[in-house]
CSV table of C-alpha atoms in Angstrom, one decimal:
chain,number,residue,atom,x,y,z
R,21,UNK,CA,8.3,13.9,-38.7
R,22,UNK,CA,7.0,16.0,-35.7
R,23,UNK,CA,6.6,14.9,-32.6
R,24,UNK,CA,3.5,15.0,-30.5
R,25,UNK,CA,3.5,17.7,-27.6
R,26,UNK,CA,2.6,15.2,-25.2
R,27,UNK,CA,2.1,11.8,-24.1
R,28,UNK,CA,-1.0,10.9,-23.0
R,29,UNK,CA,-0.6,8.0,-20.0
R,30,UNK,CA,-2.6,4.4,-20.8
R,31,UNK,CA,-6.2,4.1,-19.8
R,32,UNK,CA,-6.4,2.5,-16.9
R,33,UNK,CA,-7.4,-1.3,-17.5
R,34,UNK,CA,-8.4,-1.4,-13.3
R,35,UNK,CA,-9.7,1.5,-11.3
R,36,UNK,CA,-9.7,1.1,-7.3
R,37,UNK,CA,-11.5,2.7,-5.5
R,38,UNK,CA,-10.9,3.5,-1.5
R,39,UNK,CA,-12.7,5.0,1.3
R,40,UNK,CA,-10.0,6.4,4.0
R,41,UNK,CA,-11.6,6.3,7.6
R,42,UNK,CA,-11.6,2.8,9.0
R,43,UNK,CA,-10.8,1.4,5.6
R,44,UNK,CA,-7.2,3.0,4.9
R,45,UNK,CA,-6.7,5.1,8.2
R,46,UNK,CA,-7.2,3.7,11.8
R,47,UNK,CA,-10.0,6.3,12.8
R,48,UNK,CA,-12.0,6.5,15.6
R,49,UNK,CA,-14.9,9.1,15.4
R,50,UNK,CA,-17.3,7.6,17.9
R,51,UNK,CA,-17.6,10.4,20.3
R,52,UNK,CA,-16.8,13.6,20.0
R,53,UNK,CA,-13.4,13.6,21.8
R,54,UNK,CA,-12.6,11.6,19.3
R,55,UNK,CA,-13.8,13.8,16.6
R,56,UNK,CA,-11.5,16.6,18.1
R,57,UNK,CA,-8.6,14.1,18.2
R,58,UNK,CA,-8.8,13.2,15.0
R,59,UNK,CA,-9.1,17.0,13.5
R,60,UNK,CA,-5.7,18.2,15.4
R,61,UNK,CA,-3.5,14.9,13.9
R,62,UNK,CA,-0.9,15.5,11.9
R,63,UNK,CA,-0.2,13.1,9.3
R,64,UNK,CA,2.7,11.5,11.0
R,65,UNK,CA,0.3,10.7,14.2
R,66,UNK,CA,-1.9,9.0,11.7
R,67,UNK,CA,-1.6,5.3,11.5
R,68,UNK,CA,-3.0,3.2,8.4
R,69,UNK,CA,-4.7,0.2,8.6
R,70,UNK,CA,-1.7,-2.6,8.9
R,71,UNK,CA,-1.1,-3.8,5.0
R,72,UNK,CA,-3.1,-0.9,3.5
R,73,UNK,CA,-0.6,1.0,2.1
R,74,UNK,CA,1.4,-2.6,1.1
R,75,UNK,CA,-1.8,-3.4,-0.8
R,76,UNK,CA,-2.2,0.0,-2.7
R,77,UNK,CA,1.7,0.3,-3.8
R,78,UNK,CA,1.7,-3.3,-5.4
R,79,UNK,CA,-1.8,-2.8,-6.9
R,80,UNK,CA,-0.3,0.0,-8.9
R,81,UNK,CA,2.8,-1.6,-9.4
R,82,UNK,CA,1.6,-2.6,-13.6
R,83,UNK,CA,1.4,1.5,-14.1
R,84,UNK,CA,-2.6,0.2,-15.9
R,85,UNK,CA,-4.5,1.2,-12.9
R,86,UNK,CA,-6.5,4.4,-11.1
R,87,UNK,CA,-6.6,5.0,-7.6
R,88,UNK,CA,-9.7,6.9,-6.6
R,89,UNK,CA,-10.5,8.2,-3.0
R,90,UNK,CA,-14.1,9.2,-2.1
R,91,UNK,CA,-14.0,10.0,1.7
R,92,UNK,CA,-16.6,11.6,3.8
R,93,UNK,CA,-13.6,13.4,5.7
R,94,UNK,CA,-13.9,17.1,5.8
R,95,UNK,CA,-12.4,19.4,2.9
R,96,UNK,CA,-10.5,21.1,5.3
R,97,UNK,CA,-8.6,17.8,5.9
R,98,UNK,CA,-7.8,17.6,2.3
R,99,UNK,CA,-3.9,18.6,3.4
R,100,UNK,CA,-3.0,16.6,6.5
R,101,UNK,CA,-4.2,13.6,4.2
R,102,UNK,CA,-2.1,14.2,1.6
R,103,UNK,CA,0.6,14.7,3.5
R,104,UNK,CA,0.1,11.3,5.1
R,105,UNK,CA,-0.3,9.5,1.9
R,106,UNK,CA,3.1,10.7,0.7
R,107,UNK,CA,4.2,9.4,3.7
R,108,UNK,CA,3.0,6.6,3.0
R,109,UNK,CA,4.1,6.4,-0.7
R,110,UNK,CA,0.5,6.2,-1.7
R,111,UNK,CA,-0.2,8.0,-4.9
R,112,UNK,CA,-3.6,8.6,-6.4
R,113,UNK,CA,-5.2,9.5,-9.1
R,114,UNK,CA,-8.7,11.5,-8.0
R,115,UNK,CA,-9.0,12.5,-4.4
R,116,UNK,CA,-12.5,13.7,-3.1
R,117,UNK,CA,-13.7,14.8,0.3
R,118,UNK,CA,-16.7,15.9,1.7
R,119,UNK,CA,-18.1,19.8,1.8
R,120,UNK,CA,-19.3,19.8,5.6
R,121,UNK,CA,-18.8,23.8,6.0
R,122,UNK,CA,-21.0,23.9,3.0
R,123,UNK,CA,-23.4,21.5,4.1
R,124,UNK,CA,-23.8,23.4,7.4
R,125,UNK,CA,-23.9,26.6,5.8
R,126,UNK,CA,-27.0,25.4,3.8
R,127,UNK,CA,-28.8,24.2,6.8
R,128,UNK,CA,-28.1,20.3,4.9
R,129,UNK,CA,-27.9,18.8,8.5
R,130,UNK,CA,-28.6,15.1,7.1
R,131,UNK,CA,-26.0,15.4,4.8
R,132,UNK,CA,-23.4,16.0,7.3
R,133,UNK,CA,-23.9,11.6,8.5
R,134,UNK,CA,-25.8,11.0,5.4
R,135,UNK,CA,-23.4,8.7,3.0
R,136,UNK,CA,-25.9,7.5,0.3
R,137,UNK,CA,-26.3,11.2,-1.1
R,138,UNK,CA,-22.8,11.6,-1.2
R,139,UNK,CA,-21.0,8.9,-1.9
R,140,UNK,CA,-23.5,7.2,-4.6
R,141,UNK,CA,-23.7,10.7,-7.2
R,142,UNK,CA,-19.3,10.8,-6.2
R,143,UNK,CA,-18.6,7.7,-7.5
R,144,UNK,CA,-21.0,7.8,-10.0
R,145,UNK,CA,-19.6,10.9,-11.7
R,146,UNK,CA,-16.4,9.5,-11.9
R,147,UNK,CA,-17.5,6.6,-13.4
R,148,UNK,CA,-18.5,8.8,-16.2
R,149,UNK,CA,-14.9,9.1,-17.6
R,150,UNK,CA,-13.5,5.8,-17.1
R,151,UNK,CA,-12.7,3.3,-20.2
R,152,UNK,CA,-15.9,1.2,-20.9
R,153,UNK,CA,-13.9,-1.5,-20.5
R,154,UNK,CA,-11.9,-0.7,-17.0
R,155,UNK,CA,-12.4,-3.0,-14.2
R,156,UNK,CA,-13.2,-1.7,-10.8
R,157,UNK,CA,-12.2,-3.2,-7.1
R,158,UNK,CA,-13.8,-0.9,-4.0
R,159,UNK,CA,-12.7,-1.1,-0.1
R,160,UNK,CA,-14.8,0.2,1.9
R,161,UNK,CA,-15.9,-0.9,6.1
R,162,UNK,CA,-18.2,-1.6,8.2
R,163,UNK,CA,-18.8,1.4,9.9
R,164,UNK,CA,-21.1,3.3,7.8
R,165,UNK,CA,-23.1,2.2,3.8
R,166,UNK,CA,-20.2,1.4,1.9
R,167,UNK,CA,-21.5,-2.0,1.0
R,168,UNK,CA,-24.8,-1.1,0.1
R,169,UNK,CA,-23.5,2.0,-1.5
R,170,UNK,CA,-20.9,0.0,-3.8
R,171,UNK,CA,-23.0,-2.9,-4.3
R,172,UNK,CA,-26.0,-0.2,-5.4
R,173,UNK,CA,-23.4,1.4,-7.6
R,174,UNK,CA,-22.4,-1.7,-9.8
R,175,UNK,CA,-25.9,-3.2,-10.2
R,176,UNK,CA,-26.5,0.7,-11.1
R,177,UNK,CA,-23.8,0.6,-13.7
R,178,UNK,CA,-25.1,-3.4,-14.8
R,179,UNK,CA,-28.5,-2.4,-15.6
R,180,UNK,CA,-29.6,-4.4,-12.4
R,181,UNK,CA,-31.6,-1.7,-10.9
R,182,UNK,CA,-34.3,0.1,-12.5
R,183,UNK,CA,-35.7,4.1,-11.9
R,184,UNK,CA,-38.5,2.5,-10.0
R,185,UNK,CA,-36.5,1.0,-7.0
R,186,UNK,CA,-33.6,3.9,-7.3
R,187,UNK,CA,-36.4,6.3,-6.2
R,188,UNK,CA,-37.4,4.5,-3.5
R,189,UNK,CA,-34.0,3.9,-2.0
R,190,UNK,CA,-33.0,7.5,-2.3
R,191,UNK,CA,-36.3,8.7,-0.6
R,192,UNK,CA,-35.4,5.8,1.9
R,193,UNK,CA,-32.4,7.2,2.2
R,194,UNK,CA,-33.3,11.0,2.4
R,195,UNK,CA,-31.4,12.0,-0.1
R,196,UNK,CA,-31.6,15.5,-0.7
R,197,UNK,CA,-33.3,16.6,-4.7
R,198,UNK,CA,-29.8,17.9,-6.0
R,199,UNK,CA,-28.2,15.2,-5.1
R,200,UNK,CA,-30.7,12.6,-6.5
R,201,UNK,CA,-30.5,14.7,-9.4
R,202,UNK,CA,-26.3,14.0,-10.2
R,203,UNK,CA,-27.3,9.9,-9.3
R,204,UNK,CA,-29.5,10.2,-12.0
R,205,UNK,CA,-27.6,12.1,-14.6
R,206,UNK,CA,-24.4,10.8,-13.7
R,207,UNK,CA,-26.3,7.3,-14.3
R,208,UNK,CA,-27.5,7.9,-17.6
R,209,UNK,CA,-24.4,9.1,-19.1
R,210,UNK,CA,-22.9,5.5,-18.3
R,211,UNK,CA,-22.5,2.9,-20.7
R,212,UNK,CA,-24.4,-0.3,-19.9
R,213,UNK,CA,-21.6,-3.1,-18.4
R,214,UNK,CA,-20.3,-5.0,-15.4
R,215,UNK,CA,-17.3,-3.7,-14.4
R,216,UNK,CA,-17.0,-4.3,-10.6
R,217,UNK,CA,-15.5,-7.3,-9.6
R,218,UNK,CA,-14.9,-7.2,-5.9
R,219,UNK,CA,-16.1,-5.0,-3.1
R,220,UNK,CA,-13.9,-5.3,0.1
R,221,UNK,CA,-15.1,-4.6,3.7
R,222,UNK,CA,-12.9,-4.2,6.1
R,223,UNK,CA,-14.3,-5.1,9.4
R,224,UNK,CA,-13.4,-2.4,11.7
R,225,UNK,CA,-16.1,-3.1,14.0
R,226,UNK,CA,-15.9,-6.5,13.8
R,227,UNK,CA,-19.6,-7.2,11.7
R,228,UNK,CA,-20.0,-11.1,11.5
R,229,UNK,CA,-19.1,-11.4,7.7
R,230,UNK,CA,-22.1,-13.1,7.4
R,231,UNK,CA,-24.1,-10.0,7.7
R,232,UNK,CA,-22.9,-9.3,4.8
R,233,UNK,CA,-25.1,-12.3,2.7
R,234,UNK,CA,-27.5,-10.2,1.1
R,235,UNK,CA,-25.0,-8.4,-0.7
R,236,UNK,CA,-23.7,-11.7,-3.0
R,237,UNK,CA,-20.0,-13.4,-3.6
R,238,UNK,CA,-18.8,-10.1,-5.4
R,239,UNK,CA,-18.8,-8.9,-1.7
R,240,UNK,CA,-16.2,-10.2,0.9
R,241,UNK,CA,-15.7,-9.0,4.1
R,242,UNK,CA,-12.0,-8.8,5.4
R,243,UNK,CA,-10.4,-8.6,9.0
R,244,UNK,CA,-7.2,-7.5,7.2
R,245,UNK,CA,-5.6,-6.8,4.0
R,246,UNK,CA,-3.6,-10.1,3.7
R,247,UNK,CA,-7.3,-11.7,3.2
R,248,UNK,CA,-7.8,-8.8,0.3
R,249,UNK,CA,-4.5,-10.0,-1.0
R,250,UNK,CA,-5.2,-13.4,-1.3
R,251,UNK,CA,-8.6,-13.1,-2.7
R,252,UNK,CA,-7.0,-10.5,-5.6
R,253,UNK,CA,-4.4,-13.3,-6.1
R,254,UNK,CA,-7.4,-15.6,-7.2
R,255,UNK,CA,-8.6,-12.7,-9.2
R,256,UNK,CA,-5.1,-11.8,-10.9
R,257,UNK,CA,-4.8,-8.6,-9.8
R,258,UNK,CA,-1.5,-9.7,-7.9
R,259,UNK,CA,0.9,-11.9,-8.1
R,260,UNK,CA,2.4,-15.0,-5.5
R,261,UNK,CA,5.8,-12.5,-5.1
R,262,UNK,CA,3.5,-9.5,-3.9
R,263,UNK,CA,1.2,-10.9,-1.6
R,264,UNK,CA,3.9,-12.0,-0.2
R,265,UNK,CA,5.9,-8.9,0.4
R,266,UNK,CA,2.6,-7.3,1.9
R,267,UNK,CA,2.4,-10.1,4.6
R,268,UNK,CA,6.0,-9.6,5.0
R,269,UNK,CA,5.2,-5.9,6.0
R,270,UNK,CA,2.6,-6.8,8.0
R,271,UNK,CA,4.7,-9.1,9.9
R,272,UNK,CA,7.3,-6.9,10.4
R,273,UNK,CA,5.8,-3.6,10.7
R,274,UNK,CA,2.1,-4.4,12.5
R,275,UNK,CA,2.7,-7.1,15.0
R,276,UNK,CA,1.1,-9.8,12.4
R,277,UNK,CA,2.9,-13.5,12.7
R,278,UNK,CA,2.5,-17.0,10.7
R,279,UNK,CA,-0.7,-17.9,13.2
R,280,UNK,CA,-2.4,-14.7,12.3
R,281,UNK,CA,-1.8,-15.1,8.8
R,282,UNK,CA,-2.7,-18.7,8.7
R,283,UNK,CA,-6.1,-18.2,10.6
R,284,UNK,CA,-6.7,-15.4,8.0
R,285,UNK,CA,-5.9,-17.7,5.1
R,286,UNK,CA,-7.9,-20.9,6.6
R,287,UNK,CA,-11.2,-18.1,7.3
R,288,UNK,CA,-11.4,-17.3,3.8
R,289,UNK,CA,-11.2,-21.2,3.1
R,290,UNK,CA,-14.1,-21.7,5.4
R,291,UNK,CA,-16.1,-19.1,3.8
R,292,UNK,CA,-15.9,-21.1,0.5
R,293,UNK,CA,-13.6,-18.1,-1.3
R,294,UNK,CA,-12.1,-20.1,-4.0
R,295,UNK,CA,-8.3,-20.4,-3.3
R,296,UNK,CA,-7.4,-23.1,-4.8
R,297,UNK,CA,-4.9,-21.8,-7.4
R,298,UNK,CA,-3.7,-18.7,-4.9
R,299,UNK,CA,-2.7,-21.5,-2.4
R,300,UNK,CA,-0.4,-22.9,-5.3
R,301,UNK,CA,1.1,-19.8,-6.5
R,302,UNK,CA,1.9,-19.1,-3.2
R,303,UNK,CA,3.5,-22.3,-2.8
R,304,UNK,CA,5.4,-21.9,-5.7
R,305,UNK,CA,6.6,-18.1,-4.8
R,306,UNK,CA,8.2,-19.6,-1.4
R,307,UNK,CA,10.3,-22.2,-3.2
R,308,UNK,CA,14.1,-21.2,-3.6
R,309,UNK,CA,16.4,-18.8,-1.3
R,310,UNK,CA,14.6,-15.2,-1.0
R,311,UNK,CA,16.5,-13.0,1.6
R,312,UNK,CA,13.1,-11.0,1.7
R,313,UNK,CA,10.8,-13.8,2.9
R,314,UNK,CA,13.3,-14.7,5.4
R,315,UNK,CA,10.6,-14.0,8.1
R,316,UNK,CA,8.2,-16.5,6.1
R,317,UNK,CA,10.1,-19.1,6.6
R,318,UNK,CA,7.4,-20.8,8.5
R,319,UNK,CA,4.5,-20.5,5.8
R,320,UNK,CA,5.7,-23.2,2.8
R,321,UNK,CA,4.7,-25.8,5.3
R,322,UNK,CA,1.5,-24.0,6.4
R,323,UNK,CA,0.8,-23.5,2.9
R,324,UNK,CA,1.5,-27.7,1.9
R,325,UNK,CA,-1.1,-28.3,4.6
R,326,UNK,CA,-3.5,-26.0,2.8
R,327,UNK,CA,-3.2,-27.9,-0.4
R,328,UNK,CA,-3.6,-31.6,1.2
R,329,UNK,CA,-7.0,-30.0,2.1
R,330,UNK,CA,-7.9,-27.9,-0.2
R,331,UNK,CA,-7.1,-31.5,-2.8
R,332,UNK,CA,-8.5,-33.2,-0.7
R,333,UNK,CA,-12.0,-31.7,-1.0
R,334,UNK,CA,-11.6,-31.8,-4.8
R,335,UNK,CA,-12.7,-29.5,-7.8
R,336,UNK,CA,-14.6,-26.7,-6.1
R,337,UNK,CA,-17.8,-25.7,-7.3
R,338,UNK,CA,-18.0,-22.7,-10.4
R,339,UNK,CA,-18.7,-19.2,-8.4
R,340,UNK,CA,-22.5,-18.5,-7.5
R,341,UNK,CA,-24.2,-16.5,-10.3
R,342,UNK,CA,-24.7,-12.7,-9.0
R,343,UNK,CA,-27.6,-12.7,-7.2
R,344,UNK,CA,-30.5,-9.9,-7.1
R,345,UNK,CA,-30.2,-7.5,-4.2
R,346,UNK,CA,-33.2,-6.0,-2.8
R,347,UNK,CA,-31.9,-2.4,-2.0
R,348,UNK,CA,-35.3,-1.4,-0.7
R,349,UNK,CA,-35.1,-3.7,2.2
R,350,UNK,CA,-31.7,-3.4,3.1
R,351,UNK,CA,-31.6,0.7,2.9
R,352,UNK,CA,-33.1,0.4,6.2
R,353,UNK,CA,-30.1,-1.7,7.6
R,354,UNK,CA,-27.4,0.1,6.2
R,355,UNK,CA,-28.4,3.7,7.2
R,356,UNK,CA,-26.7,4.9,11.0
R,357,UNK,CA,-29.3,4.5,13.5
R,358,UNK,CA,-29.9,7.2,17.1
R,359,UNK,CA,-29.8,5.3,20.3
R,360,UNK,CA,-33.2,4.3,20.3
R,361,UNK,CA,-32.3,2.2,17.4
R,362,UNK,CA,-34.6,3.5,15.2
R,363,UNK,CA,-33.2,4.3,11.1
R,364,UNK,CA,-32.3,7.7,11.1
R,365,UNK,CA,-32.8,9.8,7.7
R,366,UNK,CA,-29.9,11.0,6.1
């Protein structure tokens, strides 16, 4: 009996999907000294948000998931961020960046900001050759769309939003024909489902998470990435023993301790995120001698007091159905505005 050639890897049963500046990489582009700045780093000057990396390594720990990376960083970037996510030990799977020179060249000046005509027909495309039945978890921030981009991109995928209101938020959002052209295409050639679960802001800029509302439960803004652990605990993407070992390299490595932590686990609680059963698991995970959680030592009790309260208020109520989301309305929130506040066109 032969032997096939090759051996073709699993299809991945989870796809995760990351934006880099002020999601994965602390980046500040808010004038244009920091522009400059940030184009002469090298990747060893770069620093990633504290628990980012962590999070990505034990998320593809089961060898079942994806990692895609749709940033509007520069093509010319493309190999000081490479470089850095070696450092890092970050390996992915799909790694796209944005065509600036090209966009210039063309005289596309809106593109150039613009994230809705990028990032929508990006992901959308790739979407195209995932498994029907592959889940997807996206991190984006709240510096530019990404919630209204990934939350438009899974009610695209669900059948929640028709041509009608599609049109209107890409002439909203001055998307330029072509690229209305690959949303729609790309759209069509995607099987009818509901495969994002959780869309992550990380709150760069410090947004009240309540800004965030209109966008539903399957949204959940972060300040940091043990918050994103713990909620993808609840959701079984991760195990008690990893979320663990990411807080241990936030406390070690990012100036993170038990108070920071704990504040981060009891905001989630307050926000209604059911943690019920992570709470447990993490209880659980701390029991025994573990060299490695030596620096946890503090967090079995913290984590006791957690479940008095969290029994305490009893069986918590099933999730919120998913709720509709009124893209035209918020198109005009979520695009950059001058500084005479008024929405500027992509």
């Amino acid at each position: 009996m032969s032997l096939p050639d090759r051996i073709d890897p699993r299809p991945p049963r989870r796809i995760y999907r990351w934006d880099l500046d002020k999601t994965y990489l602390q980046t500040e582009f808010d004038s244009l000294r920091d522009l400059v700045r940030t184009a002469f780093q090298k990747a060893h000057q770069k620093v990633a948000v504290p628990g980012a990396s962590a999070l990505i390594r034990e998320l593809s720990e089961n060898g079942d998931s994806r990692l895609c990376i749709v940033s509007g960083s520069p093509k010319q970037m493309r190999a000081v961020l490479e470089e850095k996510l070696k450092l890092d030990g970050v390996r992915w799977d799909e790694f796209v960046l944005k065509d600036n020179v090209g966009n210039l060249l063309r005289g596309r000046f809106r593109a150039l900001r613009g994230q809705v005509g990028y990032k929508l027909p990006a992901i959308l495309e790739s979407r195209v050759h995932a498994p029907v039945e592959a889940e997807e978890v996206l991190f984006g921030d709240d510096a530019e769309a990404d919630a209204f981009i990934y939350s438009l991109f899974a009610d695209l995928v669900a059948g929640r939003v028709d041509e009608r209101v599609l049109s209107q938020v890409l002439e909203a959002g001055g998307v330029y024909p072509d690229d209305a052209l690959r949303v729609r295409e790309a759209w069509k050639k995607i099987p009818v489902g509901d495969p994002v679960r959780r869309i992550f802001i990380h709150l760069d800029r410090l947004t009240p998470p309540a800004h965030f509302t209109p966008y539903g439960p399957r949204v959940v803004p972060i300040f940091n990435y043990f918050q994103a652990a713990l909620v993808l605990l609840a959701d079984g993407h991760l195990t008690a023993p990893q979320v663990l070992k990411i807080a241990v390299e936030m406390v070690q490595t990012a100036g993170h301790n038990i108070i920071t932590l704990s504040n981060s686990f009891q905001d989630l609680l307050r926000r209604g995120l059911p943690l019920q059963q992570a709470a447990v698991a993490l209880s659980q995970a701390l029991e025994g001698p573990n060299k490695l959680l030596a620096a946890m030592r503090p967090m079995p009790d913290i984590l006791a007091a957690f479940s008095k309260r969290l029994a305490a208020l009893g069986t918590p109520p099933p999730p919120p159905p998913v709720q509709a989301v009124d893209y035209v309305s918020l198109i005009h929130h979520a695009l950059p505005r001058n500084h005479k506040g008024r929405t500027k066109p992509q």
